[in-house]
Coordinates of C-alpha atoms in Angstrom, one line a residue:
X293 CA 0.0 0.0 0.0
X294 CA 1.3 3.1 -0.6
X295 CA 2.3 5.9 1.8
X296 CA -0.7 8.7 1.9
X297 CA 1.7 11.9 0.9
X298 CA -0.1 15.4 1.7
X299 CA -0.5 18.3 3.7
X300 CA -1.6 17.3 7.0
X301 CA -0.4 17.9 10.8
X302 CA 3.3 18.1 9.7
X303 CA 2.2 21.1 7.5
X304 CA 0.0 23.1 10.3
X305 CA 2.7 23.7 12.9
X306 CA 1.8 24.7 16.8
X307 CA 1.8 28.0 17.9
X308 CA 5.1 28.3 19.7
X309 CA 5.8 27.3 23.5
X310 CA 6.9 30.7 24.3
X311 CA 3.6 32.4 22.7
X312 CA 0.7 33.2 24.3
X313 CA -2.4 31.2 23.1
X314 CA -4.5 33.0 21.1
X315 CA -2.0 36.4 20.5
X316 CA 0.6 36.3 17.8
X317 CA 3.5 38.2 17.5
X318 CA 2.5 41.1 15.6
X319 CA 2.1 44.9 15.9
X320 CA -1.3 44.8 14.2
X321 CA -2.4 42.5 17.2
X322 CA -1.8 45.0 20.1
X323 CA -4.4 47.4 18.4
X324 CA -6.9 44.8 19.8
X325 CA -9.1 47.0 17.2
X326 CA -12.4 44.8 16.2
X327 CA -12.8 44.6 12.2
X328 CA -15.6 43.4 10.2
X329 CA -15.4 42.6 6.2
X330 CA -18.1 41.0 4.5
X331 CA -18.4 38.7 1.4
X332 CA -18.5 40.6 -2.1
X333 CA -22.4 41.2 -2.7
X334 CA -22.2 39.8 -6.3
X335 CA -21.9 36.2 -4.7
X336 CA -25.2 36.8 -1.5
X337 CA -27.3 38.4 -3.9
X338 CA -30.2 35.9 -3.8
X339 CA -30.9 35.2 -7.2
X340 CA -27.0 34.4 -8.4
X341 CA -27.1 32.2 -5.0
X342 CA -30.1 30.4 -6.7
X343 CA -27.9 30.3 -10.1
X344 CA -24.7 29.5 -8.7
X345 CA -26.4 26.5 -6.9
X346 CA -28.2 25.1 -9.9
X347 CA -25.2 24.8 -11.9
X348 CA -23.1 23.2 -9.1
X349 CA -26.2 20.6 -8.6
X350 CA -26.2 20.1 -12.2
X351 CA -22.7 19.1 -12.8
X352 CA -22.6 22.5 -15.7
X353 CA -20.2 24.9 -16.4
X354 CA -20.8 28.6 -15.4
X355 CA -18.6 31.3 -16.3
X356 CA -21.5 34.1 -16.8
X357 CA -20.3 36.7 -14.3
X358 CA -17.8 36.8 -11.3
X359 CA -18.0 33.1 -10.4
X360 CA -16.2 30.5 -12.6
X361 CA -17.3 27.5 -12.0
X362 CA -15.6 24.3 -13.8
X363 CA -16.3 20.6 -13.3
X364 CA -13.6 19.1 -15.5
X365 CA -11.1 17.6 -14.8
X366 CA -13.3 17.8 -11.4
X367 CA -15.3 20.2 -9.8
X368 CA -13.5 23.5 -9.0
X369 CA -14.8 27.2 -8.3
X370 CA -13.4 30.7 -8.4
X371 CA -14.5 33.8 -6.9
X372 CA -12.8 36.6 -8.4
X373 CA -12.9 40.2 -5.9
X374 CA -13.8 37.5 -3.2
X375 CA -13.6 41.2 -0.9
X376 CA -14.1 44.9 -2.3
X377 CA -12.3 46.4 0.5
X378 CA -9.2 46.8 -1.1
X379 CA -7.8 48.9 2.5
X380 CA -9.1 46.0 4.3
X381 CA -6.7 43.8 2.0
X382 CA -3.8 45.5 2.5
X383 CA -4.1 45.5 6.0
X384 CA -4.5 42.1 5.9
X385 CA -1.8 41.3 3.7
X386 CA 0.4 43.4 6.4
X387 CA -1.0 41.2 9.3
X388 CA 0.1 38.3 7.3
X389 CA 3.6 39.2 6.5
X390 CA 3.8 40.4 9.8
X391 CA 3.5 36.7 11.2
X392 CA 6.9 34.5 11.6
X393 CA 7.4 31.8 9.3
X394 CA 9.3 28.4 8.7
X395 CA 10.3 26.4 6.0
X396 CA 9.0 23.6 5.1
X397 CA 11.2 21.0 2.8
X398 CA 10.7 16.9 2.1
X399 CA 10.1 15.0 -1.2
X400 CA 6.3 16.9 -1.8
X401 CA 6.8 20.3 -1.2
X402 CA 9.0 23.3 -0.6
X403 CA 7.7 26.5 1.0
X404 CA 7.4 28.9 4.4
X405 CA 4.2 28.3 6.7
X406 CA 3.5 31.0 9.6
X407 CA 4.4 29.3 12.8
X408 CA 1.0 31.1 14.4
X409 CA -2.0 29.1 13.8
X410 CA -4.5 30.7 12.5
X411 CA -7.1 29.6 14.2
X412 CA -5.8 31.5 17.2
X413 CA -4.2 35.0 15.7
X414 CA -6.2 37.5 17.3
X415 CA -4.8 40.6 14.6
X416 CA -7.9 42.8 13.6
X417 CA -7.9 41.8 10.1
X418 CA -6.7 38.2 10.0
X419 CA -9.9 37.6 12.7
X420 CA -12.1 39.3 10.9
X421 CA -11.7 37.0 7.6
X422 CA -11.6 34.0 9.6
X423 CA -15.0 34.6 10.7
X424 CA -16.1 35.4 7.5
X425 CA -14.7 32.3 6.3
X426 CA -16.0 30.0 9.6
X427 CA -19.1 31.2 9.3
X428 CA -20.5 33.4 6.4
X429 CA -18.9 31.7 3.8
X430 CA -19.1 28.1 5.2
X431 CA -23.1 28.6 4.9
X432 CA -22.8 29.8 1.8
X433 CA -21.0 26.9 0.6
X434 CA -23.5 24.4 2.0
X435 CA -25.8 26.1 0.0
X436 CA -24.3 25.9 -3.0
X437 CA -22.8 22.3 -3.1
X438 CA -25.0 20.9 -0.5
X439 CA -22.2 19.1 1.1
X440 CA -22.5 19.1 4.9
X441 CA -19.7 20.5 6.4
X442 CA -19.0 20.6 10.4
X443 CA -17.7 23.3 12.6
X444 CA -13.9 22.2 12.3
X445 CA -11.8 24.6 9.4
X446 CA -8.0 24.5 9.0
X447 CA -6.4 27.6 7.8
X448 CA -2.5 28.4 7.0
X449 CA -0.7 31.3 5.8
X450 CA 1.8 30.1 2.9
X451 CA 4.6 31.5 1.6
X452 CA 6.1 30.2 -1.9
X453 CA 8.9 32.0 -3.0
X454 CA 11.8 31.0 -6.0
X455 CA 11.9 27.6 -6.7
X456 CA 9.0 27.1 -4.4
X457 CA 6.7 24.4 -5.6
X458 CA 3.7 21.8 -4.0
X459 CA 4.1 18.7 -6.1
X460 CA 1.1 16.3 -7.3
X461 CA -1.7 15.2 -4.4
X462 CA -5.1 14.8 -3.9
X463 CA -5.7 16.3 -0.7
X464 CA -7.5 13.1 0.6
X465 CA -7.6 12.7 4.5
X466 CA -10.3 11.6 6.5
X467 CA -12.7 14.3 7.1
X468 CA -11.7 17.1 4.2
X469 CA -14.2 17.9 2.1
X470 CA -13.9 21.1 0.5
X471 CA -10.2 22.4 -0.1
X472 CA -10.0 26.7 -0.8
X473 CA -7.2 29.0 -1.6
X474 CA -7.3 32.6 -1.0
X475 CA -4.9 34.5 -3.1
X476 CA -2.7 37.9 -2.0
X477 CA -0.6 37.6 -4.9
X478 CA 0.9 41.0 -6.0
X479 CA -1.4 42.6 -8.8
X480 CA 1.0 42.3 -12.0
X481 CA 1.5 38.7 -11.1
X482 CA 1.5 36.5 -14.4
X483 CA 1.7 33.1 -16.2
X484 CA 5.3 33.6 -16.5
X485 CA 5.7 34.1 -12.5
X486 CA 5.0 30.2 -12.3
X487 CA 2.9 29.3 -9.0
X488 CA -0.2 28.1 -11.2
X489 CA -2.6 25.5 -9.3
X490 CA -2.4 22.8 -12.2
X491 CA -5.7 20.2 -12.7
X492 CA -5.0 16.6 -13.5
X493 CA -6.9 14.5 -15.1
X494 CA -6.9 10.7 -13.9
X495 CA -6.1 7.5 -15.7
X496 CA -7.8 3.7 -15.8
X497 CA -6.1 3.0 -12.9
X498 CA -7.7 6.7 -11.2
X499 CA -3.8 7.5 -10.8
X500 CA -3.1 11.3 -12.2
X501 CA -2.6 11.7 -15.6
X502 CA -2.1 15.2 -17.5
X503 CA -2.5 18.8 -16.4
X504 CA -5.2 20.0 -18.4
X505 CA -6.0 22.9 -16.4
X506 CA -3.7 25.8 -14.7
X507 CA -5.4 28.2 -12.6
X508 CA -3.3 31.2 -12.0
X509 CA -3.0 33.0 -9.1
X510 CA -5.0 36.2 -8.7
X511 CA -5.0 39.1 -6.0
X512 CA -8.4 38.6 -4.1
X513 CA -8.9 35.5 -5.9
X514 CA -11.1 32.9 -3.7
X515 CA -10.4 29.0 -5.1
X516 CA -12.4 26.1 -4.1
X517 CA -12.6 22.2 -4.8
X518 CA -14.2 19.3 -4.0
X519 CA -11.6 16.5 -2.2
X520 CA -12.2 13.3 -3.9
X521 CA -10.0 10.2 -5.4
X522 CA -9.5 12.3 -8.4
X523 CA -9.1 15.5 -6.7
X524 CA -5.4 15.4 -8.0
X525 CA -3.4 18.9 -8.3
X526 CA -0.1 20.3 -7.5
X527 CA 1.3 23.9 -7.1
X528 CA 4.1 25.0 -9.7
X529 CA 7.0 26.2 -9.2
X530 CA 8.1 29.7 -8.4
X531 CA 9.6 30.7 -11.5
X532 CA 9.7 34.4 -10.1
X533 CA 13.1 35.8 -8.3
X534 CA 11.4 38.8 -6.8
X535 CA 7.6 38.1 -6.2
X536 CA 6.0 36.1 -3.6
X537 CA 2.8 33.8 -3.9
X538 CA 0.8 34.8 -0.8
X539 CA -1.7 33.1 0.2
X540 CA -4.3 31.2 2.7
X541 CA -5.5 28.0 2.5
X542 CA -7.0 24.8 4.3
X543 CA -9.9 22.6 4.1
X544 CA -13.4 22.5 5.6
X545 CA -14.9 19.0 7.0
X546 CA -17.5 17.3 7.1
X547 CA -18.8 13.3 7.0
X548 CA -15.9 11.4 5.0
X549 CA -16.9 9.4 1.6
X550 CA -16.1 6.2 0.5
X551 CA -12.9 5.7 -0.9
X552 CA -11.5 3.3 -3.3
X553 CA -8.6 0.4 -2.5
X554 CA -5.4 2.8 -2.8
X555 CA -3.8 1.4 -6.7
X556 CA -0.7 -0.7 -5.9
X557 CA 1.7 -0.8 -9.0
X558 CA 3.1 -4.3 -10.2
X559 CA 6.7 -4.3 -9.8
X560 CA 9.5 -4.2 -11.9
X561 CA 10.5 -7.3 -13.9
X562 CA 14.2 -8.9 -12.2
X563 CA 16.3 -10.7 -13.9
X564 CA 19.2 -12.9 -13.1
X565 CA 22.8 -12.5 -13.7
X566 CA 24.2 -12.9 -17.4
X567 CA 27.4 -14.0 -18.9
X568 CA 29.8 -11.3 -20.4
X569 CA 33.4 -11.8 -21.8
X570 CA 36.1 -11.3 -18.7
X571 CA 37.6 -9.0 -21.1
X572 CA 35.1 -7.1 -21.8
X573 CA 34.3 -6.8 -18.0
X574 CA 37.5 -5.3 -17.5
X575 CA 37.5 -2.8 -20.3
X576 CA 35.0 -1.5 -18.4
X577 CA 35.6 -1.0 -14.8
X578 CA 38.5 1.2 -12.5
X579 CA 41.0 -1.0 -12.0
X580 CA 41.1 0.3 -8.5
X581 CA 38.0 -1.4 -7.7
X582 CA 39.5 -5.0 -9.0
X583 CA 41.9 -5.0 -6.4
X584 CA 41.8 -7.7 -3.6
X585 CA 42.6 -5.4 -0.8
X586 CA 41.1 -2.1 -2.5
X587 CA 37.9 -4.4 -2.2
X588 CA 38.3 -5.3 1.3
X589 CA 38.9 -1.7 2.6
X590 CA 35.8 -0.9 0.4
X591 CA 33.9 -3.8 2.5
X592 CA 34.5 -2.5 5.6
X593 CA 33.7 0.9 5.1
X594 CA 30.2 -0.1 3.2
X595 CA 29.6 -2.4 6.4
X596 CA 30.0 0.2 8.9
X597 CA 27.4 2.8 7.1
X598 CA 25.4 0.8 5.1
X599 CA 26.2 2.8 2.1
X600 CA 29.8 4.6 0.0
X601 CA 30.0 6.3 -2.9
X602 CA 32.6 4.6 -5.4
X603 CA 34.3 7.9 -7.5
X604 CA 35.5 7.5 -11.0
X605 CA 33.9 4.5 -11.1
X606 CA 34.3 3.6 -15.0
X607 CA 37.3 3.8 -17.0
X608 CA 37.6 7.3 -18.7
X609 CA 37.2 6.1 -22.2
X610 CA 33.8 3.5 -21.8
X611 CA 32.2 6.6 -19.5
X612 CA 32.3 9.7 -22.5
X613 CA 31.5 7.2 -24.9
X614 CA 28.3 6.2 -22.6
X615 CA 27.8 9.9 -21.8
X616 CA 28.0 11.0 -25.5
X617 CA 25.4 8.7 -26.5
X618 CA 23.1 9.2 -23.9
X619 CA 23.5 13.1 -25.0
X620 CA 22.7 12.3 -28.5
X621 CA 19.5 9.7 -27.8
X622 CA 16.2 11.0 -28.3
X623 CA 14.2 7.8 -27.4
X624 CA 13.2 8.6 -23.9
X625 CA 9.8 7.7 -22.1
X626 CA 8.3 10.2 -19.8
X627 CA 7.4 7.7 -16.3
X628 CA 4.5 8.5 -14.3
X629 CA 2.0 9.0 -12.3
X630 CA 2.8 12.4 -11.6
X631 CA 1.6 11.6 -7.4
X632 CA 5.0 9.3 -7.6
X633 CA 7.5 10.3 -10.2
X634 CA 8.6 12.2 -13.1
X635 CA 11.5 11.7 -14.9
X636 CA 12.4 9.9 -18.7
X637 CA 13.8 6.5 -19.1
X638 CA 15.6 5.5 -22.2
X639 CA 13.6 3.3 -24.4
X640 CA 15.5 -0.1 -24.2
X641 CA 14.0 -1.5 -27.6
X642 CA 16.6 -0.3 -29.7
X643 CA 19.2 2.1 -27.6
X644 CA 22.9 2.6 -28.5
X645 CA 25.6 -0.1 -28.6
X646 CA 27.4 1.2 -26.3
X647 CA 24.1 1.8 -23.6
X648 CA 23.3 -1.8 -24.3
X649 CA 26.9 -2.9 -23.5
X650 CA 26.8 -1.2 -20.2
X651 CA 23.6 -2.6 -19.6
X652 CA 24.8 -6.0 -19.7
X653 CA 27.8 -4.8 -17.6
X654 CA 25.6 -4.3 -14.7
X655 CA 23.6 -7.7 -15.1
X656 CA 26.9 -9.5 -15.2
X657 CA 27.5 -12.4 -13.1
X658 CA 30.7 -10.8 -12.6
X659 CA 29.3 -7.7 -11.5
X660 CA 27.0 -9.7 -9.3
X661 CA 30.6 -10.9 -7.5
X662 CA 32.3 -7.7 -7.5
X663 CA 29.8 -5.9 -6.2
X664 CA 29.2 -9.0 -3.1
X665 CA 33.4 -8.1 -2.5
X666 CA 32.4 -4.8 -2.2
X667 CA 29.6 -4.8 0.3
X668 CA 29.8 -8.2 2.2
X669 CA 26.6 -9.4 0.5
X670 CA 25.8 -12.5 -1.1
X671 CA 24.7 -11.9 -4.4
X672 CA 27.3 -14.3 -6.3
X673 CA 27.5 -18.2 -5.2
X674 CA 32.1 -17.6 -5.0
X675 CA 30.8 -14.2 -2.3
X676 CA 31.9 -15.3 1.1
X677 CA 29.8 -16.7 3.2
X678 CA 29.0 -14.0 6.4
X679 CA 29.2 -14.5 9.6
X680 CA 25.5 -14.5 10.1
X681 CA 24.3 -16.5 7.3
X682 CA 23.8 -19.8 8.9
X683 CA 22.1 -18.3 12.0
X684 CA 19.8 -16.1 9.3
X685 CA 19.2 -19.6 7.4
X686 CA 17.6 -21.5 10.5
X687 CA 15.0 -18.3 11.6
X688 CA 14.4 -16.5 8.0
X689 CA 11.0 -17.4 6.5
X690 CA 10.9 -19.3 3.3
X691 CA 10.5 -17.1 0.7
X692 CA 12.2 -14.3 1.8
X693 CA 15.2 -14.5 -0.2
X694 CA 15.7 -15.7 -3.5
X695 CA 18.1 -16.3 -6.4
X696 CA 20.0 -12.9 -6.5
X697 CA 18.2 -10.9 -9.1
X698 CA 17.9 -7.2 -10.1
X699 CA 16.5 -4.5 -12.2
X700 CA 17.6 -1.2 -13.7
X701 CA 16.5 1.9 -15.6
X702 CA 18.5 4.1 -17.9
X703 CA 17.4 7.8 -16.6
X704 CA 17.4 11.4 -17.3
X705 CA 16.9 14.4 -15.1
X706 CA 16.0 18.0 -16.5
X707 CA 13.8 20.7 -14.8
X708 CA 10.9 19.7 -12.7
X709 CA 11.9 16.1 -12.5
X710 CA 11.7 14.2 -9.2
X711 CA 10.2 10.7 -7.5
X712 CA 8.4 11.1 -4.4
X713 CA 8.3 8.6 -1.3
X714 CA 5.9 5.2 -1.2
X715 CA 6.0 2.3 0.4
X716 CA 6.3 -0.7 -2.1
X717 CA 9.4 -0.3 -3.3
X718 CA 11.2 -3.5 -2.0
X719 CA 10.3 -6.3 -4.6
X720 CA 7.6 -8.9 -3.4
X721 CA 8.9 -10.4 0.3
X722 CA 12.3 -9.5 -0.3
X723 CA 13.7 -8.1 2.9
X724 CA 16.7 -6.1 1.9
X725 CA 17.6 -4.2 -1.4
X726 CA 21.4 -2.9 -2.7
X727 CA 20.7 0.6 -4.8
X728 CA 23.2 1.4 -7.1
X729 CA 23.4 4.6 -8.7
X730 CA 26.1 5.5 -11.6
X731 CA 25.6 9.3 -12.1
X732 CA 26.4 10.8 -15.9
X733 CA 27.0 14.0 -17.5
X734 CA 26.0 16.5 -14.1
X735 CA 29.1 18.0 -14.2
X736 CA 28.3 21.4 -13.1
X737 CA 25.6 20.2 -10.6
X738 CA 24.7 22.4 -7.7
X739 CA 23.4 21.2 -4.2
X740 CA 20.4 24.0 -4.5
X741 CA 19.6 23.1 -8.0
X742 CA 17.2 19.4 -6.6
X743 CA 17.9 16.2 -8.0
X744 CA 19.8 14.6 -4.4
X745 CA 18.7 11.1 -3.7
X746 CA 17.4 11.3 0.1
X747 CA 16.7 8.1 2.1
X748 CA 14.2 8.6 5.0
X749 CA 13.1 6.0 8.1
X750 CA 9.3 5.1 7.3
X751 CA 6.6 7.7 9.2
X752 CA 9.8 10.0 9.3
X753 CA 10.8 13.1 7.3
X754 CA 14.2 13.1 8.8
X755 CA 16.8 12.3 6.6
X756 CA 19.1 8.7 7.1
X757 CA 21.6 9.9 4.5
X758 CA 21.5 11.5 1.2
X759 CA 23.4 10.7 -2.6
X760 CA 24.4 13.4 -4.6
X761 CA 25.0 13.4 -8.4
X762 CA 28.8 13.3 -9.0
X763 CA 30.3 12.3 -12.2
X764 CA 31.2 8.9 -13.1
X765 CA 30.1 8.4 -9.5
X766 CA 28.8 4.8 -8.3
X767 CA 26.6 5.3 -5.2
X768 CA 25.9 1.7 -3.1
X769 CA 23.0 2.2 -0.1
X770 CA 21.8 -0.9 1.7
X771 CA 18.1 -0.7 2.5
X772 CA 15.4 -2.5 4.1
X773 CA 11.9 -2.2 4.2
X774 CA 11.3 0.4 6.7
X775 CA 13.8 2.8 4.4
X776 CA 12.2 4.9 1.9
X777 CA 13.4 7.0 -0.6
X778 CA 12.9 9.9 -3.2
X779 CA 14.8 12.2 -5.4
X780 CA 14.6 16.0 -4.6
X781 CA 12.6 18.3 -6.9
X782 CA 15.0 19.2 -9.8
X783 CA 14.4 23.4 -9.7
X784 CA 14.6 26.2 -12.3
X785 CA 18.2 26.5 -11.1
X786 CA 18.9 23.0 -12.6
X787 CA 18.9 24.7 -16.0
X788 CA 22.1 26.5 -15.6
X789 CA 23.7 22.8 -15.9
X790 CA 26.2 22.8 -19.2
X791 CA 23.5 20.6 -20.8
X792 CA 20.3 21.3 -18.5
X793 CA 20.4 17.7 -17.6
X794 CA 22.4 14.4 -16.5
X795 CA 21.7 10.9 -16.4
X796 CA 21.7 7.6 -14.1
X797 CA 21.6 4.5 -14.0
X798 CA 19.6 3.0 -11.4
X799 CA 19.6 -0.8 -10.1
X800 CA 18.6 -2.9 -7.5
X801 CA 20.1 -6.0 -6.6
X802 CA 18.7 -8.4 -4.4
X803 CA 20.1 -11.3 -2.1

């Protein structure tokens, strides 16, 4: 089953210990002055009410007007001039600005969320449209969906900045029904800023498919949506250096709905180890790493920390021949769905010799050995035998290891690629996975440019270790089930690389 990935309780942080309940730390909060703002009278008027609510009922478009109302891919409203007071909004947007925030960074999203919790600011203005929203509002959208919502609203301040970005969910958590945005976006913001809320459409399998809508951000700009199984949407990244996507958001609740069996993917096909020419083998690989006692200091180092990055990995000549024709394909795949990965493979049908001959290095049986001489593990039948391999033998359950197998992609990484965590990635009952990465073509790579492998303890968001790219690097990390992993949001930064992108390939090998 895969690992539920969205906003929730990590996302809405406690007001601080050294705060006092209910009173944030701002100068608009001392005022103690009482504010009142009401909703914008195109949207109470009685008969557009009666309008509005037919066409939500009837599942039809409405665009006639302020409101936009769209239920494809699913259903999704906007309220433009959500307030006329425009004073009233720049005091607010001072109230908000005003407020502390923190950042907040793992394999779904990167932005700043106000430490204060809204729910218990006491500033003028930021009370004021709470209650409009708690109450007013909340009526009026029972009214209008005739979804019945209870008393309990989140609501967050959000920051996204350069680079910023809230990558593909659905929102779905017991309880939410109705998910809004409020935007306090500067007034020239544009498509080019970034920051859009993009739509997706879903697949046979209800997995996300394609963006076909993107909703940019407006100032004063009220958003709503439906949560559902196909409720799936992501923010965009920043794209702006000096403008800020202000805004508030949450959820209102009410009874939850039936929910289909989460999808669980089939897993990648293994295959067993191959036969190569020895001198083929060894046209390939540093002769560094065929040394006996190179090996053996290797060995000991991989089974203190479970993982070691292997530099210079190939010999010079095989690795700018690989990296050259991996420059030159043009036969990659785009892999989805977009709620757990997007990136290109190469298309293995018909790729370059010299791709297909490192392939087959990797699948070798004497890669299979080296790589056991390396880490202590027995993938090969001549890899010593451990000290606790007869002990495991007597107490492991039948079926949990194998003949040693593996599998591999040929990737590439450009601008807004990434992976994000789930749980079944560890191949049937297997217990334990080797990952090995060979990195290609990032020279030039940047640690604030994304594309860094993080490994993270399951329920966690603290980070176990992390590989960065590195060129002609070989990455090994030792893994169990309880260790997840995902590769970092590649930013608008990553374009600066020499050729805007870099390449891996990426195996697991199994015991």
């Amino acid at each position: 089953m895969d690992r539920k990935r969205s906003i929730t309780d990590d996302v809405n942080i406690d007001v601080e210990p050294n705060s006092k309940k209910g009173k944030c730390k701002t100068k608009s909060a001392q005022k103690r002055t009482t504010v009142s703002v009401s909703l914008n009278k195109c949207y109470t008027d009685e008969s557009n009410v009666t309008t509005f609510e037919s066409s939500y009922q009837g599942s039809e478009a409405y665009d006639e007007g302020p409101l936009q109302l769209c239920h494809e891919p699913f259903t999704h409203c906007v309220l433009p001039n959500y307030i006329e007071d425009e004073e009233f909004l720049e005091k607010l947007q001072e109230e908000l600005l005003d407020l502390t925030f923190a950042e907040k960074n793992n394999d779904l999203y990167k932005f700043h969320q106000s430490r204060e919790d809204l729910k218990a600011v006491q500033s003028p203005h930021i009370s004021a449209l709470r209650n409009l929203i708690y109450v007013k509002f909340k009526e009026w959208l029972e009214t209008v969906t005739h979804i019945p919502l209870n008393d309990k609203v989140d609501m967050s301040c959000a920051k996204y900045e350069f680079t910023d970005t809230l990558l593909c969910h659905d929102d779905e958590l017991e309880g939410r029904r109705i998910a809004f945005i409020y935007y306090l976006v500067p007034p020239s913001w544009s498509e080019e800023d970034g920051g859009a809320l993009d739509l997706f459409t879903v697949n046979e399998n209800g997995q996300p498919a394609d963006v076909v809508q993107s909703i940019i951000p407006v100032r004063n700009n009220f958003l709503f949506f439906e949560v559902t199984p196909v409720s799936f949407h992501q923010v965009a990244e920043i794209l702006s250096e000096d403008k800020t996507r202000l805004s508030i958001s949450g959820w209102f609740h009410g009874p939850s709905i039936k929910r289909p069996a989460p999808y669980e993917e089939p897993h990648p096909s293994m295959v067993q180890a191959i036969q190569i020419e020895e001198d083929v083998f060894y046209d390939w690989i540093n002769p560094t790493y065929m040394d006996m006692l190179s090996q053996a200091d290797i060995m000991e180092r991989f089974e203190e920390e479970s993982q070691i990055e292997l530099q210079n990995f190939l010999q010079n000549s095989k690795y700018e021949q690989l990296k050259d024709a991996l420059q030159k394909c043009d036969s990659w795949t785009p892999r989805g769905p977009a709620n757990k990965r997007c990136y290109s493979t190469l298309d293995m049908e018909d790729p370059p010799e010299i791709v297909k001959e490192c392939r087959r290095l990797f699948q070798s049986d004497a890669m299979f050995l080296v790589l056991s001489n390396l880490t202590g593990l027995k993938l090969h039948e001549l890899a010593p035998e451990s000290d606790t391999d007869d002990s495991d033998e007597e107490t492991t359950p039948k079926g949990t290891k194998g003949e040693p197998c593996f599998c591999n992609q040929v990737r590439r990484w450009k601008h807004g690629s990434y992976t994000l965590v789930h749980d079944n990635e560890i191949e049937g009952d297997r217990e334990f996975a080797l990952d090995v990465l060979l990195y290609i073509g990032c020279e030039g790579w940047e640690p604030d440019q994304g594309g860094i492998t993080s490994y993270i303890a399951l329920g966690a968001d603290e980070e176990l270790l992390s590989v960065s790219p590195s060129e002609n690097s070989l990455a090994l990390v030792y893994r169990g089930q309880d260790t997840l992993h995902f590769v970092k949001h590649l930013n608008a930064r990553s374009r600066q690389l020499p050729n805007k992108q870099f390449y891996d390939i990426c195996c697991t090998y199994y015991e």
